[in-house]
Tab-separated table of C-alpha atoms in Angstrom:
chain	number	residue	atom	x	y	z
A	10	MET	CA	265.005	135.114	244.232
A	11	SER	CA	262.846	134.039	247.609
A	12	ASP	CA	258.927	133.108	247.087
A	13	SER	CA	258.380	136.390	248.944
A	14	HIS	CA	259.522	138.235	246.281
A	15	THR	CA	257.992	136.448	243.495
A	16	ARG	CA	254.546	136.713	241.804
A	17	VAL	CA	252.745	134.609	239.093
A	18	ARG	CA	252.908	136.516	235.971
A	19	VAL	CA	250.920	134.328	233.917
A	20	SER	CA	247.265	133.662	234.346
A	21	LYS	CA	246.201	130.382	235.763
A	22	TRP	CA	243.101	130.259	233.512
A	23	PRO	CA	243.287	128.455	230.189
A	24	ILE	CA	241.942	130.798	227.395
A	25	ILE	CA	238.778	129.147	225.988
A	26	GLU	CA	236.518	129.983	222.814
A	27	ILE	CA	233.392	132.229	223.423
A	28	CYS	CA	231.167	129.189	222.392
A	29	GLU	CA	232.697	126.866	224.896
A	30	ALA	CA	232.093	129.695	227.549
A	31	GLN	CA	228.810	130.024	226.492
A	32	ARG	CA	228.308	126.202	226.419
A	33	VAL	CA	229.850	126.084	230.429
A	34	ILE	CA	227.485	128.771	231.319
A	35	LEU	CA	224.275	127.499	230.187
A	36	GLU	CA	225.042	123.886	231.645
A	37	HIS	CA	225.152	125.596	235.121
A	38	VAL	CA	222.346	127.782	234.871
A	39	LYS	CA	218.826	126.610	235.737
A	40	THR	CA	215.258	128.061	235.802
A	41	LEU	CA	213.944	129.334	238.829
A	42	GLU	CA	211.027	127.463	240.680
A	43	PRO	CA	207.809	128.794	238.983
A	44	VAL	CA	205.561	130.802	240.807
A	45	LEU	CA	201.672	131.480	240.414
A	46	VAL	CA	201.293	134.999	239.635
A	47	ALA	CA	197.555	136.899	238.887
A	48	VAL	CA	196.893	137.768	235.319
A	49	THR	CA	196.184	141.317	235.972
A	50	ALA	CA	199.200	142.000	237.814
A	51	PRO	CA	201.293	144.856	236.301
A	52	ASP	CA	204.845	143.165	236.423
A	53	LEU	CA	203.535	139.850	234.471
A	54	LEU	CA	204.473	141.349	231.023
A	55	GLY	CA	207.826	139.769	229.997
A	56	LEU	CA	207.495	136.579	232.398
A	57	VAL	CA	207.459	133.223	230.614
A	58	ILE	CA	204.366	130.835	231.165
A	59	ALA	CA	205.865	127.691	232.885
A	60	GLN	CA	202.989	125.293	232.047
A	61	ASP	CA	200.510	124.735	229.214
A	62	VAL	CA	197.312	126.715	229.337
A	63	VAL	CA	193.812	125.618	228.360
A	64	SER	CA	191.139	127.809	228.284
A	65	THR	CA	188.265	127.534	231.027
A	66	CYS	CA	185.452	129.030	228.858
A	67	SER	CA	184.604	129.819	225.150
A	68	GLN	CA	185.357	133.039	223.334
A	69	PRO	CA	182.591	134.061	222.479
A	70	PRO	CA	180.756	132.634	225.278
A	71	PHE	CA	177.262	133.017	223.110
A	72	ASP	CA	176.465	133.278	219.386
A	73	ALA	CA	177.450	137.212	219.028
A	74	SER	CA	176.496	139.988	216.409
A	75	ILE	CA	179.639	140.772	214.211
A	76	LYS	CA	177.951	144.004	213.086
A	77	ASP	CA	175.220	146.622	214.137
A	78	GLY	CA	172.431	145.739	212.229
A	79	TYR	CA	169.498	143.727	212.501
A	80	ALA	CA	168.894	140.228	213.772
A	81	VAL	CA	166.988	138.670	211.001
A	82	VAL	CA	165.215	135.182	210.074
A	83	ALA	CA	167.479	134.371	206.823
A	84	ARG	CA	164.748	132.835	204.834
A	85	ASP	CA	162.469	136.137	205.298
A	86	GLY	CA	164.519	137.629	202.691
A	87	PRO	CA	164.142	141.544	201.701
A	88	GLY	CA	160.931	143.326	202.801
A	89	LEU	CA	159.446	145.676	205.223
A	90	TYR	CA	159.539	144.312	208.720
A	91	PRO	CA	158.612	145.608	212.412
A	92	VAL	CA	161.229	146.048	214.727
A	93	VAL	CA	160.239	144.198	217.895
A	94	GLY	CA	163.193	144.901	220.130
A	95	ARG	CA	166.559	146.038	220.886
A	96	VAL	CA	169.501	144.357	222.155
A	97	THR	CA	172.412	146.638	223.139
A	98	ALA	CA	175.875	145.720	224.654
A	99	GLY	CA	175.564	143.809	227.940
A	100	GLN	CA	172.309	142.787	227.580
A	101	CYS	CA	170.257	139.608	226.670
A	102	ALA	CA	167.107	139.199	224.525
A	103	SER	CA	163.927	138.934	226.703
A	104	PHE	CA	162.110	137.672	223.616
A	105	GLU	CA	162.227	135.051	220.940
A	106	LEU	CA	162.418	136.456	217.212
A	107	ARG	CA	159.633	135.123	214.821
A	108	PRO	CA	159.569	134.812	211.146
A	109	GLY	CA	158.475	138.422	209.968
A	110	GLN	CA	160.081	140.184	212.544
A	111	VAL	CA	163.551	141.793	213.227
A	112	ALA	CA	165.464	143.156	216.050
A	113	TYR	CA	167.908	146.035	216.419
A	114	ILE	CA	171.314	144.573	217.653
A	115	THR	CA	174.883	145.833	218.052
A	116	THR	CA	178.190	144.460	217.725
A	117	GLY	CA	179.086	141.942	220.118
A	118	THR	CA	175.801	141.509	221.601
A	119	PRO	CA	174.300	137.800	221.902
A	120	VAL	CA	171.977	136.912	219.053
A	121	PRO	CA	168.346	136.726	219.879
A	122	ARG	CA	166.489	133.254	220.042
A	123	GLY	CA	164.997	132.556	216.621
A	124	ALA	CA	167.234	134.589	214.706
A	125	ASP	CA	170.018	133.214	212.494
A	126	ALA	CA	171.594	135.963	210.578
A	127	ILE	CA	172.468	139.653	210.824
A	128	VAL	CA	171.879	142.475	208.317
A	129	GLN	CA	174.329	145.254	208.804
A	130	VAL	CA	172.945	149.014	209.324
A	131	GLU	CA	174.071	149.772	205.851
A	132	ASP	CA	172.082	147.187	203.933
A	133	SER	CA	168.900	148.466	205.571
A	134	LEU	CA	166.364	151.526	205.530
A	135	LEU	CA	164.420	152.924	208.641
A	136	GLU	CA	160.592	153.619	207.676
A	137	THR	CA	157.665	154.358	210.079
A	138	SER	CA	154.475	152.770	209.567
A	139	PRO	CA	151.036	155.270	209.604
A	140	ASP	CA	150.712	154.662	213.134
A	141	GLY	CA	154.152	155.887	214.033
A	142	ALA	CA	155.541	152.240	214.854
A	143	GLU	CA	159.333	151.541	213.550
A	144	LEU	CA	159.939	149.742	210.627
A	145	VAL	CA	162.910	148.375	208.900
A	146	ARG	CA	163.268	147.862	205.320
A	147	ILE	CA	165.924	144.653	204.687
A	148	LEU	CA	167.524	145.554	201.315
A	149	ILE	CA	169.692	142.033	200.902
A	150	GLN	CA	168.988	138.356	200.830
A	151	ALA	CA	170.712	137.252	204.140
A	152	THR	CA	171.944	133.777	204.502
A	153	PRO	CA	172.047	131.452	207.659
A	154	ASN	CA	174.821	132.646	210.090
A	155	LEU	CA	175.585	135.646	208.298
A	156	ASP	CA	177.621	137.865	210.362
A	157	ILE	CA	177.447	135.883	213.521
A	158	ARG	CA	180.266	134.882	215.474
A	159	ALA	CA	179.585	131.354	216.754
A	160	ALA	CA	179.842	130.723	220.559
A	161	GLY	CA	183.614	128.918	221.105
A	162	SER	CA	184.482	129.961	217.188
A	163	ASP	CA	187.799	131.829	218.521
A	164	VAL	CA	188.421	129.783	221.756
A	165	ALA	CA	186.708	126.517	222.689
A	166	VAL	CA	186.973	125.115	226.123
A	167	GLY	CA	189.970	122.934	226.901
A	168	ASP	CA	191.653	124.762	223.897
A	169	LEU	CA	195.295	124.909	224.388
A	170	ILE	CA	196.167	128.807	224.294
A	171	LEU	CA	199.457	129.125	225.405
A	172	ALA	CA	202.230	126.856	225.690
A	173	THR	CA	204.926	126.228	228.204
A	174	GLY	CA	207.780	128.780	227.588
A	175	THR	CA	205.740	131.236	225.866
A	176	PRO	CA	206.392	134.761	226.775
A	177	LEU	CA	203.942	137.090	227.945
A	178	GLY	CA	203.104	139.830	225.828
A	179	PRO	CA	199.867	142.072	225.576
A	180	ALA	CA	198.104	139.788	223.150
A	181	GLU	CA	198.761	136.746	225.465
A	182	ILE	CA	197.710	138.776	228.602
A	183	GLY	CA	194.539	139.576	227.011
A	184	LEU	CA	194.050	135.490	226.083
A	185	LEU	CA	194.482	134.467	229.563
A	186	VAL	CA	192.051	137.312	230.771
A	187	GLY	CA	189.654	136.230	227.894
A	188	ALA	CA	190.006	132.632	228.657
A	189	GLY	CA	188.836	132.809	232.475
A	190	LEU	CA	191.719	132.538	234.117
A	191	ARG	CA	192.576	134.154	237.570
A	192	GLN	CA	196.513	133.257	237.630
A	193	VAL	CA	198.982	131.679	235.643
A	194	LEU	CA	202.202	129.742	236.475
A	195	VAL	CA	205.366	131.460	235.199
A	196	PHE	CA	208.970	131.653	236.347
A	197	PRO	CA	209.750	134.780	238.380
A	198	ARG	CA	212.077	137.525	237.682
A	199	PRO	CA	215.892	136.485	238.947
A	200	THR	CA	217.118	138.604	241.373
A	201	VAL	CA	220.905	140.093	240.481
A	202	ALA	CA	223.309	141.251	243.034
A	203	LEU	CA	225.393	143.874	241.015
A	204	MET	CA	228.428	145.685	242.145
A	205	SER	CA	231.499	147.739	240.716
A	206	THR	CA	235.031	147.198	242.453
A	207	GLY	CA	237.904	149.473	242.318
A	208	ASP	CA	239.560	152.272	244.289
A	209	GLU	CA	239.425	154.584	241.939
A	210	LEU	CA	235.619	154.625	241.161
A	211	LEU	CA	233.218	157.813	242.180
A	212	GLU	CA	229.601	157.424	242.741
A	213	CYS	CA	227.500	159.589	240.475
A	214	GLY	CA	226.890	162.886	241.961
A	215	ASP	CA	230.508	162.882	243.922
A	216	ALA	CA	233.040	165.932	243.612
A	217	PRO	CA	235.664	164.992	240.765
A	218	VAL	CA	238.899	163.968	242.384
A	219	PHE	CA	242.436	163.843	240.000
A	220	GLY	CA	242.880	160.024	239.266
A	221	SER	CA	239.259	158.666	239.739
A	222	ILE	CA	236.650	158.187	237.662
A	223	TYR	CA	232.717	158.095	237.563
A	224	ASP	CA	231.211	154.463	238.191
A	225	SER	CA	229.287	154.279	234.710
A	226	ASN	CA	229.316	150.246	234.394
A	227	ARG	CA	226.922	150.074	237.432
A	228	PRO	CA	224.147	152.127	236.225
A	229	MET	CA	224.611	150.745	232.611
A	230	LEU	CA	224.656	147.173	233.669
A	231	GLY	CA	221.906	147.788	235.849
A	232	ALA	CA	219.862	149.360	233.077
A	233	ALA	CA	220.795	146.064	230.617
A	234	LEU	CA	219.477	144.076	233.402
A	235	ARG	CA	216.581	145.534	234.165
A	236	ALA	CA	215.535	145.624	230.502
A	237	ALA	CA	216.155	141.862	230.200
A	238	GLY	CA	213.640	141.548	232.995
A	239	ALA	CA	216.058	141.013	236.098
A	240	LEU	CA	215.509	142.468	239.486
A	241	VAL	CA	218.570	144.410	240.465
A	242	LEU	CA	220.059	144.393	243.823
A	243	ASP	CA	222.500	147.193	243.792
A	244	LEU	CA	225.280	146.798	246.040
A	245	GLY	CA	227.347	149.503	245.368
A	246	ILE	CA	231.239	150.232	245.015
A	247	VAL	CA	233.464	147.543	246.313
A	248	ARG	CA	236.859	149.056	247.444
A	249	ASP	CA	240.290	146.724	246.428
A	250	GLN	CA	240.310	145.106	250.007
A	251	ALA	CA	240.063	141.527	249.907
A	252	ALA	CA	238.362	141.088	253.026
A	253	HIS	CA	235.493	143.743	251.656
A	254	LEU	CA	235.113	141.889	248.533
A	255	ALA	CA	234.789	138.704	250.182
A	256	THR	CA	232.056	139.929	252.596
A	257	THR	CA	230.153	141.663	249.802
A	258	ILE	CA	230.218	138.582	247.291
A	259	ASN	CA	229.210	136.509	250.018
A	260	ASN	CA	226.105	138.396	250.885
A	261	ALA	CA	225.159	138.644	247.448
A	262	ILE	CA	225.603	134.961	247.042
A	263	GLU	CA	222.856	134.430	249.889
A	264	LEU	CA	220.383	137.224	248.736
A	265	ALA	CA	220.379	136.921	244.770
A	266	ASP	CA	219.901	134.477	242.123
A	267	LEU	CA	222.624	135.790	239.646
A	268	VAL	CA	225.747	137.841	240.516
A	269	VAL	CA	227.399	140.317	238.447
A	270	THR	CA	230.628	142.240	239.302
A	271	SER	CA	232.633	144.418	236.927
A	272	GLY	CA	236.368	145.128	237.209
A	273	GLY	CA	239.119	142.840	239.175
A	274	VAL	CA	239.378	140.702	236.546
A	275	SER	CA	242.478	141.022	234.708
A	276	MET	CA	246.457	140.225	236.079
A	277	GLY	CA	246.983	143.111	238.522
A	278	ASP	CA	247.811	142.813	242.060
A	279	LEU	CA	244.313	144.184	242.936
A	280	ASP	CA	242.269	141.906	240.793
A	281	LEU	CA	240.932	140.088	243.550
A	282	VAL	CA	237.512	138.698	242.007
A	283	GLY	CA	238.674	135.398	240.476
A	284	PRO	CA	240.472	134.442	243.669
A	285	THR	CA	237.629	135.576	245.896
A	286	LEU	CA	234.934	133.425	243.989
A	287	GLU	CA	237.379	130.685	244.114
A	288	THR	CA	237.408	130.336	247.825
A	289	ARG	CA	233.818	130.219	247.831
A	290	GLY	CA	232.850	127.891	244.825
A	291	LYS	CA	234.204	126.961	241.626
A	292	VAL	CA	235.623	129.328	238.909
A	293	HIS	CA	234.747	127.217	235.495
A	294	PHE	CA	236.909	129.969	233.457
A	295	GLY	CA	238.691	133.069	233.669
A	296	ARG	CA	239.795	133.961	230.196
A	297	VAL	CA	237.931	133.912	226.884
A	298	MET	CA	239.095	134.301	223.069
A	299	MET	CA	237.432	137.362	222.245
A	300	LYS	CA	238.003	141.096	221.902
A	301	PRO	CA	236.738	142.763	223.911
A	302	GLY	CA	236.263	140.817	227.110
A	303	LYS	CA	239.366	138.588	227.312
A	304	PRO	CA	239.312	138.505	231.366
A	305	LEU	CA	235.649	137.532	231.570
A	306	THR	CA	235.555	135.559	234.596
A	307	PHE	CA	232.525	132.847	235.273
A	308	ALA	CA	231.961	130.847	238.762
A	309	THR	CA	229.102	128.890	240.711
A	310	CYS	CA	228.804	129.072	244.246
A	311	GLY	CA	226.456	127.612	246.318
A	312	LYS	CA	224.140	129.146	248.931
A	313	THR	CA	224.507	127.944	252.537
A	314	GLY	CA	221.530	126.653	254.212
A	315	VAL	CA	218.831	124.345	253.467
A	316	SER	CA	218.617	125.058	249.750
A	317	GLY	CA	222.226	125.000	248.579
A	318	ARG	CA	221.111	126.402	245.226
A	319	SER	CA	224.406	126.883	243.203
A	320	VAL	CA	224.203	130.661	242.206
A	321	PRO	CA	225.793	131.747	238.781
A	322	CYS	CA	228.670	134.316	239.296
A	323	PHE	CA	229.984	136.682	236.513
A	324	GLY	CA	233.149	138.863	236.876
A	325	LEU	CA	232.913	141.333	233.992
A	326	PRO	CA	236.190	143.711	232.746
A	327	GLY	CA	236.256	146.786	234.045
A	328	ASN	CA	236.424	148.559	230.913
A	329	PRO	CA	232.976	149.554	229.937
A	330	VAL	CA	232.788	148.334	226.370
A	331	SER	CA	234.302	145.116	227.322
A	332	SER	CA	231.898	144.750	230.512
A	333	LEU	CA	228.642	145.664	228.131
A	334	VAL	CA	229.803	143.366	225.375
A	335	CYS	CA	230.414	140.536	227.939
A	336	PHE	CA	226.792	141.259	229.386
A	337	HIS	CA	225.390	140.663	225.715
A	338	LEU	CA	227.510	137.440	224.938
A	339	ALA	CA	227.614	135.613	228.578
A	340	VAL	CA	225.103	137.278	230.844
A	341	LEU	CA	222.300	138.043	228.805
A	342	PRO	CA	222.070	134.170	227.886
A	343	ALA	CA	222.359	132.808	231.374
A	344	LEU	CA	219.348	135.783	232.367
A	345	ARG	CA	217.227	134.331	229.651
A	346	GLN	CA	217.427	130.626	230.581
A	347	LEU	CA	217.071	131.533	234.185
A	348	LEU	CA	213.538	133.491	233.088
A	349	GLY	CA	212.506	130.362	231.116
A	350	ARG	CA	213.490	132.051	227.591
A	351	ALA	CA	215.343	130.397	224.810
A	352	PRO	CA	218.871	131.724	225.743
A	353	ALA	CA	220.255	132.197	222.249
A	354	LEU	CA	221.199	135.756	220.820
A	355	THR	CA	219.493	136.444	217.653
A	356	GLN	CA	221.942	136.141	214.601
A	357	ILE	CA	221.902	137.697	211.213
A	358	GLN	CA	224.331	138.115	208.085
A	359	VAL	CA	225.114	141.809	207.645
A	360	LEU	CA	227.310	143.311	204.891
A	361	LEU	CA	229.897	145.392	205.985
A	362	ALA	CA	230.174	149.174	204.775
A	363	ASP	CA	233.438	149.657	205.903
A	364	ARG	CA	237.117	148.386	205.684
A	365	LEU	CA	237.813	146.878	209.036
A	366	LYS	CA	241.231	145.964	210.553
A	367	LEU	CA	241.717	142.397	211.931
A	368	ASP	CA	243.001	141.329	214.849
A	369	PRO	CA	245.754	138.929	214.569
A	370	GLU	CA	245.235	137.318	218.134
A	371	ARG	CA	241.274	137.246	218.835
A	372	PRO	CA	238.164	137.360	217.030
A	373	GLU	CA	236.790	140.891	217.511
A	374	TYR	CA	233.020	141.809	218.143
A	375	HIS	CA	232.904	144.945	216.302
A	376	ARG	CA	230.137	147.337	217.511
A	377	ALA	CA	227.980	148.382	214.497
A	378	HIS	CA	225.138	149.947	213.187
A	379	ALA	CA	222.893	147.698	210.835
A	380	VAL	CA	220.068	149.104	208.716
A	381	TRP	CA	217.993	147.300	206.186
A	382	ASP	CA	218.889	147.891	202.343
A	383	HIS	CA	215.666	147.166	200.387
A	384	ASP	CA	217.616	147.095	196.802
A	385	ARG	CA	219.993	144.571	198.093
A	386	THR	CA	217.218	142.703	200.392
A	387	LEU	CA	220.209	142.556	203.219
A	388	PHE	CA	221.510	144.036	206.356
A	389	VAL	CA	224.152	146.547	205.971
A	390	ALA	CA	226.482	147.415	208.803
A	391	SER	CA	228.629	150.669	209.462
A	392	SER	CA	231.135	150.955	212.024
A	393	THR	CA	230.365	153.014	215.034
A	394	GLY	CA	234.090	154.353	214.940
A	395	ARG	CA	236.838	153.632	217.069
A	396	GLN	CA	236.846	150.573	218.926
A	397	THR	CA	238.801	150.674	222.020
A	398	SER	CA	237.357	148.927	224.992
A	399	SER	CA	237.282	152.014	227.190
A	400	ARG	CA	235.132	154.207	224.466
A	401	LEU	CA	231.688	153.877	225.481
A	402	PRO	CA	230.527	156.039	222.468
A	403	SER	CA	231.247	152.842	220.170
A	404	MET	CA	228.295	151.131	221.919
A	405	ARG	CA	225.542	154.110	221.661
A	406	LEU	CA	224.361	153.624	218.405
A	407	ALA	CA	225.494	150.017	218.088
A	408	ASN	CA	222.565	147.364	217.408
A	409	VAL	CA	224.444	144.453	216.378
A	410	LEU	CA	228.044	142.645	217.216
A	411	CYS	CA	229.716	142.087	214.102
A	412	LEU	CA	231.558	138.951	214.537
A	413	LEU	CA	235.222	139.410	212.576
A	414	PRO	CA	237.705	136.618	212.424
A	415	ARG	CA	240.940	136.695	213.666
A	416	GLY	CA	243.808	137.426	211.245
A	417	SER	CA	246.390	139.800	209.558
A	418	GLY	CA	245.204	142.639	207.504
A	419	PHE	CA	241.678	143.881	206.768
A	420	LEU	CA	238.368	142.707	206.017
A	421	GLU	CA	237.271	144.375	202.785
A	422	ALA	CA	233.980	146.445	202.803
A	423	ASN	CA	231.006	144.397	201.312
A	424	SER	CA	232.296	141.375	202.914
A	425	LEU	CA	229.675	139.451	204.655
A	426	VAL	CA	229.932	138.607	208.097
A	427	PRO	CA	227.870	137.026	211.023
A	428	ALA	CA	226.646	139.486	213.504
A	429	PHE	CA	224.558	139.045	216.852
A	430	VAL	CA	221.606	141.463	217.441
A	431	ILE	CA	221.890	143.607	220.577
A	432	GLY	CA	219.440	146.340	219.803
A	433	ASP	CA	216.319	147.227	217.573
A	434	LEU	CA	217.126	146.804	213.898
């Protein structure tokens, strides 16, 4: 038979284990250059600090009252005293407290000069002198510094308040503002170019066409990327035409920090993603020993121009479950590393609630829903049902991917297996 009638029927990519695939991915993913962002910026939440942060002011910045009550001189002890002033939030006392006097004070207010303790309202009685002056009867013996929060007792000037690599949550943002900072150096959100490939795909809202399916992968993966902290550049559906695909991928590499495609990575005549990536950069692997997701492809392609930065490119399988499982196991660790986060997924041990069939050729990431069993003090994982790679309902309730070893027969219920957390537990 002549060469014009022959076609390679075996993948050129050797199959590798998932742990090796993850190692290769992370080896080729570098964090982005840090940027300065205002500490009050709405999109700061979830970003990661790129340098140690020290406080520029003390918290509290003055000796502050912990309670609503009366500023006193502790050695005066219980007794009846005149109220010589009031100090409320946002004010500073214009007087100095002397022995035999008290001043009304509210929570968080600077303690007047001369006072060394606060007696809470509950430990006092309000009285009036014969001439109508306000008096207070102090009922307890105060000790020095009672209910006073000393200046700098929460945070002192120069204290390390947040270390490099800390993700910014609500409490961390509050700390930055309270420490007197206006800007913070963070790793920026990466831009991810996202596309689906295939002549059979319809956009959401298109009229149904026999032989076609709606492109659920792109909205699904876009949501997953945004949830992980990325900015998504949606490049739409790319048809099974080599020139169109090459142009779209080349544009994606120039515009984005990471590229994700779905479909076009198997062994068919129109599976063009791998060869297209190979013409632009280096394909590091094109098959992984996992179920689902065997055709997972990873490449790096350099940008043109001065920077020449290498862009990680992922070719995910077209079946929606395969695509989302590969996102969790391959794309998400890369994205976390780009963001400056620890890349590893959370792994737990779970007890299987079901008897599960094993695959003789590949380890399987079985979708399951895990709940905490208080009596047995462990997580119990229940299968989400039929596990075909096209059946997206198997992902809907899944919060873990249970790693089942390859083998013959079944894994019995009550077996302990490792599981990767992909949702709320």
